[in-house]
mmCIF file of N, CA and C and ligand atoms in Angstrom:
data_model
loop_
_atom_site.group_PDB
_atom_site.id
_atom_site.type_symbol
_atom_site.label_atom_id
_atom_site.label_comp_id
_atom_site.label_asym_id
_atom_site.label_seq_id
_atom_site.Cartn_x
_atom_site.Cartn_y
_atom_site.Cartn_z
ATOM 1 N N MET X 549 25.653 19.858 2.851
ATOM 2 C CA MET X 549 25.645 19.813 1.393
ATOM 3 C C MET X 549 25.659 21.236 0.844
ATOM 4 N N ASP X 550 26.458 21.464 -0.204
ATOM 5 C CA ASP X 550 26.492 22.770 -0.825
ATOM 6 C C ASP X 550 25.147 23.095 -1.456
ATOM 7 N N SER X 551 24.795 24.379 -1.425
ATOM 8 C CA SER X 551 23.550 24.725 -2.099
ATOM 9 C C SER X 551 23.726 24.480 -3.593
ATOM 10 N N GLY X 552 22.708 23.938 -4.210
ATOM 11 C CA GLY X 552 22.773 23.633 -5.622
ATOM 12 C C GLY X 552 23.280 22.226 -5.905
ATOM 13 N N THR X 553 23.741 21.512 -4.869
ATOM 14 C CA THR X 553 24.199 20.139 -5.067
ATOM 15 C C THR X 553 23.063 19.187 -4.730
ATOM 16 N N ARG X 554 22.700 18.374 -5.692
ATOM 17 C CA ARG X 554 21.614 17.427 -5.451
ATOM 18 C C ARG X 554 22.147 16.156 -4.832
ATOM 19 N N GLN X 555 21.404 15.636 -3.845
ATOM 20 C CA GLN X 555 21.781 14.374 -3.240
ATOM 21 C C GLN X 555 21.291 13.244 -4.147
ATOM 22 N N VAL X 556 22.190 12.363 -4.555
ATOM 23 C CA VAL X 556 21.803 11.245 -5.414
ATOM 24 C C VAL X 556 21.556 10.027 -4.539
ATOM 25 N N ILE X 557 20.308 9.564 -4.545
ATOM 26 C CA ILE X 557 19.954 8.390 -3.757
ATOM 27 C C ILE X 557 19.912 7.191 -4.688
ATOM 28 N N PRO X 558 20.750 6.175 -4.430
ATOM 29 C CA PRO X 558 20.750 5.019 -5.328
ATOM 30 C C PRO X 558 19.382 4.344 -5.352
ATOM 31 N N SER X 559 18.932 3.922 -6.537
ATOM 32 C CA SER X 559 17.616 3.298 -6.647
ATOM 33 C C SER X 559 17.645 1.848 -6.190
ATOM 34 N N HIS X 560 18.829 1.255 -6.104
ATOM 35 C CA HIS X 560 18.929 -0.140 -5.690
ATOM 36 C C HIS X 560 20.139 -0.307 -4.794
ATOM 37 N N ARG X 561 19.928 -0.959 -3.688
ATOM 38 C CA ARG X 561 21.036 -1.171 -2.762
ATOM 39 C C ARG X 561 21.003 -2.623 -2.288
ATOM 40 N N VAL X 562 22.134 -3.296 -2.382
ATOM 41 C CA VAL X 562 22.220 -4.680 -1.905
ATOM 42 C C VAL X 562 22.430 -4.640 -0.401
ATOM 43 N N ILE X 563 21.547 -5.331 0.330
ATOM 44 C CA ILE X 563 21.653 -5.317 1.782
ATOM 45 C C ILE X 563 22.254 -6.620 2.279
ATOM 46 N N ASN X 564 22.926 -6.530 3.426
ATOM 47 C CA ASN X 564 23.593 -7.683 3.986
ATOM 48 C C ASN X 564 23.331 -7.727 5.507
ATOM 49 N N PRO X 565 22.761 -8.821 6.034
ATOM 50 C CA PRO X 565 22.369 -10.022 5.293
ATOM 51 C C PRO X 565 21.120 -9.768 4.470
ATOM 52 N N SER X 566 20.904 -10.599 3.446
ATOM 53 C CA SER X 566 19.679 -10.467 2.655
ATOM 54 C C SER X 566 18.503 -10.892 3.529
ATOM 55 N N ILE X 567 17.481 -10.069 3.544
ATOM 56 C CA ILE X 567 16.362 -10.285 4.449
ATOM 57 C C ILE X 567 15.332 -11.195 3.789
ATOM 58 N N LEU X 568 14.838 -12.132 4.547
ATOM 59 C CA LEU X 568 13.807 -13.009 4.009
ATOM 60 C C LEU X 568 12.541 -12.216 3.711
ATOM 61 N N TYR X 569 11.937 -12.530 2.580
ATOM 62 C CA TYR X 569 10.745 -11.820 2.142
ATOM 63 C C TYR X 569 9.521 -12.642 2.545
ATOM 64 N N VAL X 570 9.266 -12.671 3.828
ATOM 65 C CA VAL X 570 8.127 -13.470 4.304
ATOM 66 C C VAL X 570 7.348 -12.680 5.343
ATOM 67 N N GLY X 571 6.100 -13.013 5.476
ATOM 68 C CA GLY X 571 5.324 -12.550 6.615
ATOM 69 C C GLY X 571 4.863 -11.123 6.569
ATOM 70 N N THR X 572 4.982 -10.459 5.407
ATOM 71 C CA THR X 572 4.507 -9.077 5.360
ATOM 72 C C THR X 572 2.988 -9.076 5.220
ATOM 73 N N PRO X 573 2.303 -8.193 5.917
ATOM 74 C CA PRO X 573 0.842 -8.165 5.815
ATOM 75 C C PRO X 573 0.403 -7.674 4.445
ATOM 76 N N VAL X 574 -0.793 -8.061 4.072
ATOM 77 C CA VAL X 574 -1.320 -7.630 2.773
ATOM 78 C C VAL X 574 -1.981 -6.267 2.932
ATOM 79 N N ALA X 575 -1.456 -5.307 2.186
ATOM 80 C CA ALA X 575 -2.072 -3.985 2.154
ATOM 81 C C ALA X 575 -2.997 -3.924 0.942
ATOM 82 N N LEU X 576 -4.055 -3.172 1.063
ATOM 83 C CA LEU X 576 -4.956 -2.941 -0.067
ATOM 84 C C LEU X 576 -4.721 -1.529 -0.568
ATOM 85 N N ILE X 577 -4.265 -1.433 -1.816
ATOM 86 C CA ILE X 577 -3.944 -0.136 -2.406
ATOM 87 C C ILE X 577 -5.130 0.293 -3.269
ATOM 88 N N THR X 578 -5.811 1.325 -2.852
ATOM 89 C CA THR X 578 -6.949 1.817 -3.624
ATOM 90 C C THR X 578 -6.514 3.024 -4.444
ATOM 91 N N THR X 579 -6.817 2.945 -5.736
ATOM 92 C CA THR X 579 -6.493 4.043 -6.656
ATOM 93 C C THR X 579 -7.724 4.361 -7.489
ATOM 94 N N LEU X 580 -7.635 5.462 -8.201
ATOM 95 C CA LEU X 580 -8.765 5.911 -9.019
ATOM 96 C C LEU X 580 -8.513 5.584 -10.482
ATOM 97 N N ASN X 581 -9.458 4.844 -11.079
ATOM 98 C CA ASN X 581 -9.380 4.609 -12.526
ATOM 99 C C ASN X 581 -9.682 5.905 -13.274
ATOM 100 N N ALA X 582 -9.328 5.917 -14.562
ATOM 101 C CA ALA X 582 -9.546 7.128 -15.376
ATOM 102 C C ALA X 582 -11.024 7.507 -15.432
ATOM 103 N N ASP X 583 -11.927 6.517 -15.295
ATOM 104 C CA ASP X 583 -13.364 6.822 -15.354
ATOM 105 C C ASP X 583 -13.945 7.162 -13.976
ATOM 106 N N GLY X 584 -13.089 7.305 -12.980
ATOM 107 C CA GLY X 584 -13.537 7.740 -11.659
ATOM 108 C C GLY X 584 -13.925 6.605 -10.724
ATOM 109 N N THR X 585 -13.917 5.375 -11.223
ATOM 110 C CA THR X 585 -14.237 4.242 -10.348
ATOM 111 C C THR X 585 -12.994 3.835 -9.563
ATOM 112 N N PRO X 586 -13.190 3.204 -8.395
ATOM 113 C CA PRO X 586 -12.035 2.794 -7.600
ATOM 114 C C PRO X 586 -11.472 1.448 -8.052
ATOM 115 N N ASN X 587 -10.198 1.274 -7.836
ATOM 116 C CA ASN X 587 -9.522 -0.003 -8.109
ATOM 117 C C ASN X 587 -8.764 -0.408 -6.850
ATOM 118 N N ILE X 588 -8.928 -1.658 -6.454
ATOM 119 C CA ILE X 588 -8.231 -2.139 -5.259
ATOM 120 C C ILE X 588 -7.223 -3.211 -5.666
ATOM 121 N N SER X 589 -5.966 -2.986 -5.314
ATOM 122 C CA SER X 589 -4.894 -3.934 -5.632
ATOM 123 C C SER X 589 -4.303 -4.472 -4.331
ATOM 124 N N PRO X 590 -4.275 -5.795 -4.157
ATOM 125 C CA PRO X 590 -3.590 -6.341 -2.992
ATOM 126 C C PRO X 590 -2.086 -6.241 -3.178
ATOM 127 N N MET X 591 -1.370 -5.955 -2.095
ATOM 128 C CA MET X 591 0.077 -5.778 -2.205
ATOM 129 C C MET X 591 0.747 -6.131 -0.887
ATOM 130 N N SER X 592 1.831 -6.873 -0.998
ATOM 131 C CA SER X 592 2.582 -7.203 0.206
ATOM 132 C C SER X 592 3.857 -6.372 0.341
ATOM 133 N N SER X 593 4.311 -5.768 -0.754
ATOM 134 C CA SER X 593 5.563 -5.016 -0.716
ATOM 135 C C SER X 593 5.312 -3.557 -0.349
ATOM 136 N N ALA X 594 4.928 -3.333 0.888
ATOM 137 C CA ALA X 594 4.693 -1.958 1.356
ATOM 138 C C ALA X 594 5.408 -1.767 2.677
ATOM 139 N N TRP X 595 6.257 -0.766 2.735
ATOM 140 C CA TRP X 595 7.011 -0.492 3.950
ATOM 141 C C TRP X 595 6.902 0.978 4.312
ATOM 142 N N ALA X 596 6.800 1.230 5.598
ATOM 143 C CA ALA X 596 6.878 2.602 6.083
ATOM 144 C C ALA X 596 8.317 2.846 6.528
ATOM 145 N N LEU X 597 8.950 3.832 5.919
ATOM 146 C CA LEU X 597 10.321 4.191 6.266
ATOM 147 C C LEU X 597 10.339 5.678 6.570
ATOM 148 N N GLY X 598 10.529 6.004 7.838
ATOM 149 C CA GLY X 598 10.507 7.413 8.207
ATOM 150 C C GLY X 598 9.166 8.018 7.844
ATOM 151 N N ASP X 599 9.206 9.124 7.107
ATOM 152 C CA ASP X 599 7.958 9.790 6.733
ATOM 153 C C ASP X 599 7.488 9.381 5.340
ATOM 154 N N ARG X 600 7.989 8.265 4.847
ATOM 155 C CA ARG X 600 7.607 7.775 3.515
ATOM 156 C C ARG X 600 7.003 6.381 3.611
ATOM 157 N N VAL X 601 6.142 6.082 2.656
ATOM 158 C CA VAL X 601 5.731 4.696 2.466
ATOM 159 C C VAL X 601 6.258 4.263 1.108
ATOM 160 N N VAL X 602 6.987 3.162 1.114
ATOM 161 C CA VAL X 602 7.577 2.644 -0.121
ATOM 162 C C VAL X 602 6.692 1.510 -0.628
ATOM 163 N N LEU X 603 6.236 1.639 -1.873
ATOM 164 C CA LEU X 603 5.369 0.626 -2.470
ATOM 165 C C LEU X 603 6.105 -0.052 -3.616
ATOM 166 N N GLY X 604 6.200 -1.350 -3.543
ATOM 167 C CA GLY X 604 6.812 -2.121 -4.630
ATOM 168 C C GLY X 604 5.720 -2.648 -5.531
ATOM 169 N N MET X 605 5.301 -1.822 -6.482
ATOM 170 C CA MET X 605 4.136 -2.160 -7.297
ATOM 171 C C MET X 605 4.551 -2.356 -8.749
ATOM 172 N N SER X 606 4.122 -3.452 -9.314
ATOM 173 C CA SER X 606 4.452 -3.755 -10.715
ATOM 174 C C SER X 606 3.963 -2.641 -11.640
ATOM 175 N N THR X 607 4.815 -2.274 -12.587
ATOM 176 C CA THR X 607 4.415 -1.215 -13.529
ATOM 177 C C THR X 607 3.310 -1.696 -14.464
ATOM 178 N N GLY X 608 3.107 -3.014 -14.532
ATOM 179 C CA GLY X 608 2.074 -3.544 -15.414
ATOM 180 C C GLY X 608 0.689 -3.566 -14.790
ATOM 181 N N SER X 609 0.555 -3.143 -13.551
ATOM 182 C CA SER X 609 -0.747 -3.254 -12.876
ATOM 183 C C SER X 609 -1.591 -1.998 -13.093
ATOM 184 N N GLN X 610 -2.868 -2.161 -12.953
ATOM 185 C CA GLN X 610 -3.789 -1.027 -13.070
ATOM 186 C C GLN X 610 -3.532 -0.030 -11.938
ATOM 187 N N GLY X 611 -3.270 -0.574 -10.744
ATOM 188 C CA GLY X 611 -3.013 0.295 -9.598
ATOM 189 C C GLY X 611 -1.815 1.202 -9.819
ATOM 190 N N SER X 612 -0.773 0.642 -10.414
ATOM 191 C CA SER X 612 0.422 1.423 -10.690
ATOM 192 C C SER X 612 0.124 2.534 -11.693
ATOM 193 N N GLU X 613 -0.563 2.184 -12.775
ATOM 194 C CA GLU X 613 -0.914 3.194 -13.791
ATOM 195 C C GLU X 613 -1.745 4.313 -13.163
ATOM 196 N N ASN X 614 -2.730 3.906 -12.342
ATOM 197 C CA ASN X 614 -3.597 4.898 -11.701
ATOM 198 C C ASN X 614 -2.815 5.811 -10.755
ATOM 199 N N ALA X 615 -1.940 5.198 -9.936
ATOM 200 C CA ALA X 615 -1.201 5.973 -8.937
ATOM 201 C C ALA X 615 -0.277 6.993 -9.607
ATOM 202 N N VAL X 616 0.353 6.583 -10.704
ATOM 203 C CA VAL X 616 1.248 7.509 -11.422
ATOM 204 C C VAL X 616 0.433 8.643 -12.041
ATOM 205 N N ARG X 617 -0.713 8.293 -12.636
ATOM 206 C CA ARG X 617 -1.543 9.321 -13.298
ATOM 207 C C ARG X 617 -2.142 10.292 -12.291
ATOM 208 N N GLU X 618 -2.688 9.746 -11.184
ATOM 209 C CA GLU X 618 -3.401 10.587 -10.219
ATOM 210 C C GLU X 618 -2.484 11.185 -9.149
ATOM 211 N N GLY X 619 -1.326 10.544 -8.929
ATOM 212 C CA GLY X 619 -0.408 11.053 -7.909
ATOM 213 C C GLY X 619 -0.866 10.783 -6.495
ATOM 214 N N GLU X 620 -1.782 9.839 -6.333
ATOM 215 C CA GLU X 620 -2.234 9.513 -4.979
ATOM 216 C C GLU X 620 -2.840 8.117 -4.936
ATOM 217 N N CYS X 621 -2.873 7.587 -3.712
ATOM 218 C CA CYS X 621 -3.522 6.300 -3.480
ATOM 219 C C CYS X 621 -3.878 6.240 -1.998
ATOM 220 N N VAL X 622 -4.706 5.278 -1.644
ATOM 221 C CA VAL X 622 -5.059 5.053 -0.245
ATOM 222 C C VAL X 622 -4.579 3.660 0.134
ATOM 223 N N ILE X 623 -3.946 3.541 1.290
ATOM 224 C CA ILE X 623 -3.425 2.250 1.746
ATOM 225 C C ILE X 623 -4.244 1.798 2.951
ATOM 226 N N ASN X 624 -4.845 0.626 2.832
ATOM 227 C CA ASN X 624 -5.639 0.078 3.931
ATOM 228 C C ASN X 624 -5.091 -1.273 4.365
ATOM 229 N N PHE X 625 -5.212 -1.538 5.643
ATOM 230 C CA PHE X 625 -4.950 -2.877 6.158
ATOM 231 C C PHE X 625 -6.277 -3.395 6.684
ATOM 232 N N ALA X 626 -6.848 -4.342 5.953
ATOM 233 C CA ALA X 626 -8.163 -4.853 6.332
ATOM 234 C C ALA X 626 -8.055 -5.661 7.628
ATOM 235 N N GLN X 627 -9.118 -5.611 8.416
ATOM 236 C CA GLN X 627 -9.102 -6.401 9.641
ATOM 237 C C GLN X 627 -9.210 -7.881 9.288
ATOM 238 N N ALA X 628 -8.715 -8.714 10.211
ATOM 239 C CA ALA X 628 -8.573 -10.146 9.938
ATOM 240 C C ALA X 628 -9.887 -10.801 9.526
ATOM 241 N N SER X 629 -11.001 -10.301 10.062
ATOM 242 C CA SER X 629 -12.286 -10.936 9.761
ATOM 243 C C SER X 629 -12.688 -10.769 8.285
ATOM 244 N N LEU X 630 -11.998 -9.887 7.562
ATOM 245 C CA LEU X 630 -12.318 -9.668 6.149
ATOM 246 C C LEU X 630 -11.451 -10.513 5.210
ATOM 247 N N TRP X 631 -10.818 -11.553 5.774
ATOM 248 C CA TRP X 631 -9.847 -12.296 4.970
ATOM 249 C C TRP X 631 -10.474 -12.895 3.718
ATOM 250 N N LYS X 632 -11.724 -13.314 3.788
ATOM 251 C CA LYS X 632 -12.344 -13.910 2.595
ATOM 252 C C LYS X 632 -12.485 -12.875 1.477
ATOM 253 N N GLN X 633 -12.873 -11.667 1.843
ATOM 254 C CA GLN X 633 -12.999 -10.599 0.840
ATOM 255 C C GLN X 633 -11.631 -10.256 0.252
ATOM 256 N N VAL X 634 -10.618 -10.211 1.121
ATOM 257 C CA VAL X 634 -9.270 -9.909 0.628
ATOM 258 C C VAL X 634 -8.803 -11.027 -0.289
ATOM 259 N N ASP X 635 -9.065 -12.256 0.124
ATOM 260 C CA ASP X 635 -8.664 -13.406 -0.672
ATOM 261 C C ASP X 635 -9.330 -13.390 -2.052
ATOM 262 N N SER X 636 -10.559 -12.906 -2.098
ATOM 263 C CA SER X 636 -11.282 -12.908 -3.379
ATOM 264 C C SER X 636 -10.670 -11.932 -4.379
ATOM 265 N N LEU X 637 -9.851 -10.996 -3.905
ATOM 266 C CA LEU X 637 -9.174 -10.046 -4.798
ATOM 267 C C LEU X 637 -7.890 -10.615 -5.377
ATOM 268 N N ALA X 638 -7.411 -11.705 -4.777
ATOM 269 C CA ALA X 638 -6.041 -12.144 -5.035
ATOM 270 C C ALA X 638 -5.740 -12.358 -6.510
ATOM 271 N N ARG X 639 -6.661 -12.925 -7.247
ATOM 272 C CA ARG X 639 -6.374 -13.254 -8.650
ATOM 273 C C ARG X 639 -7.090 -12.312 -9.610
ATOM 274 N N THR X 640 -7.363 -11.111 -9.159
ATOM 275 C CA THR X 640 -8.070 -10.162 -10.008
ATOM 276 C C THR X 640 -7.154 -9.014 -10.432
ATOM 277 N N THR X 641 -7.562 -8.337 -11.485
ATOM 278 C CA THR X 641 -6.880 -7.117 -11.922
ATOM 279 C C THR X 641 -7.915 -6.161 -12.500
ATOM 280 N N GLY X 642 -7.640 -4.887 -12.412
ATOM 281 C CA GLY X 642 -8.496 -3.894 -13.048
ATOM 282 C C GLY X 642 -8.118 -3.681 -14.502
ATOM 283 N N ARG X 643 -7.073 -4.377 -14.960
ATOM 284 C CA ARG X 643 -6.605 -4.237 -16.343
ATOM 285 C C ARG X 643 -7.625 -4.810 -17.323
ATOM 286 N N ASN X 644 -7.900 -4.079 -18.411
ATOM 287 C CA ASN X 644 -8.773 -4.570 -19.449
ATOM 288 C C ASN X 644 -8.168 -4.201 -20.808
ATOM 289 N N PRO X 645 -7.722 -5.200 -21.546
ATOM 290 C CA PRO X 645 -7.853 -6.637 -21.314
ATOM 291 C C PRO X 645 -6.893 -7.132 -20.238
ATOM 292 N N VAL X 646 -7.226 -8.270 -19.640
ATOM 293 C CA VAL X 646 -6.372 -8.894 -18.638
ATOM 294 C C VAL X 646 -5.077 -9.335 -19.328
ATOM 295 N N PRO X 647 -3.906 -8.959 -18.751
ATOM 296 C CA PRO X 647 -2.638 -9.337 -19.376
ATOM 297 C C PRO X 647 -2.517 -10.860 -19.487
ATOM 298 N N GLY X 648 -1.958 -11.348 -20.596
ATOM 299 C CA GLY X 648 -1.833 -12.791 -20.830
ATOM 300 C C GLY X 648 -0.705 -13.439 -20.078
HETATM 301 C C1 LIG U 188 -1.238 -11.389 -1.368
HETATM 302 C C2 LIG U 188 -0.789 -10.638 -2.589
HETATM 303 C C3 LIG U 188 0.301 -9.791 -2.517
HETATM 304 C C4 LIG U 188 0.717 -9.087 -3.645
HETATM 305 N N1 LIG U 188 1.776 -8.230 -3.537
HETATM 306 C C5 LIG U 188 2.171 -7.530 -4.607
HETATM 307 C C6 LIG U 188 3.232 -6.601 -4.501
HETATM 308 O O1 LIG U 188 3.794 -6.406 -3.443
HETATM 309 N N2 LIG U 188 3.573 -5.896 -5.599
HETATM 310 C C7 LIG U 188 2.941 -6.072 -6.809
HETATM 311 O O2 LIG U 188 3.313 -5.404 -7.764
HETATM 312 N N3 LIG U 188 1.946 -6.952 -6.939
HETATM 313 C C8 LIG U 188 1.536 -7.681 -5.866
HETATM 314 N N4 LIG U 188 0.526 -8.567 -5.983
HETATM 315 C C9 LIG U 188 -0.054 -8.791 -7.307
HETATM 316 C C10 LIG U 188 -1.053 -7.722 -7.657
HETATM 317 O O3 LIG U 188 -2.095 -7.719 -6.732
HETATM 318 C C11 LIG U 188 -1.560 -8.064 -9.046
HETATM 319 O O4 LIG U 188 -0.605 -7.659 -9.979
HETATM 320 C C12 LIG U 188 -2.880 -7.433 -9.385
HETATM 321 O O5 LIG U 188 -3.172 -7.748 -10.725
HETATM 322 C C13 LIG U 188 -2.885 -5.938 -9.245
HETATM 323 O O6 LIG U 188 -4.208 -5.483 -9.534
HETATM 324 P P1 LIG U 188 -4.427 -4.243 -10.510
HETATM 325 O O7 LIG U 188 -3.869 -4.634 -11.856
HETATM 326 O O8 LIG U 188 -5.909 -4.048 -10.501
HETATM 327 O O9 LIG U 188 -3.664 -3.114 -9.898
HETATM 328 C C14 LIG U 188 0.058 -9.265 -4.869
HETATM 329 C C15 LIG U 188 -1.049 -10.112 -4.940
HETATM 330 C C16 LIG U 188 -1.477 -10.787 -3.819
HETATM 331 C C17 LIG U 188 -2.686 -11.689 -3.903
#
């Protein structure tokens, strides 16, 4: 590539065959709220690609707002024995008020 030429990476690419979106493990994305408290968001759309981790996180979530503001997050994969605790997060949000 010539110096000064930026590589344009398309933000969306149609893949063939289309891959089934099943069976991905649940990652727990921990971010920092503006008041310094932690927020944990369950997420299945997390992939490690090369030296990057790609997170498919809704822009409407508290975790997304926190990650953009702070520029960092922690990704955990809870051990199987913690499934009840992980399950208890499933229908929660750190958003206040809770989106309708
Ligand atoms: C098992 C599971 C997987 C989820 N995966 C995703 C995901 O990949 N991307 C996403 O944006 N939301 C995902 N969600 C929904 C978020 O967890 C949900 O929007 C939640 O409100 C986020 O919490 P927060 O607002 O505190 O960040 C998932 C929820 C569950 C229970």
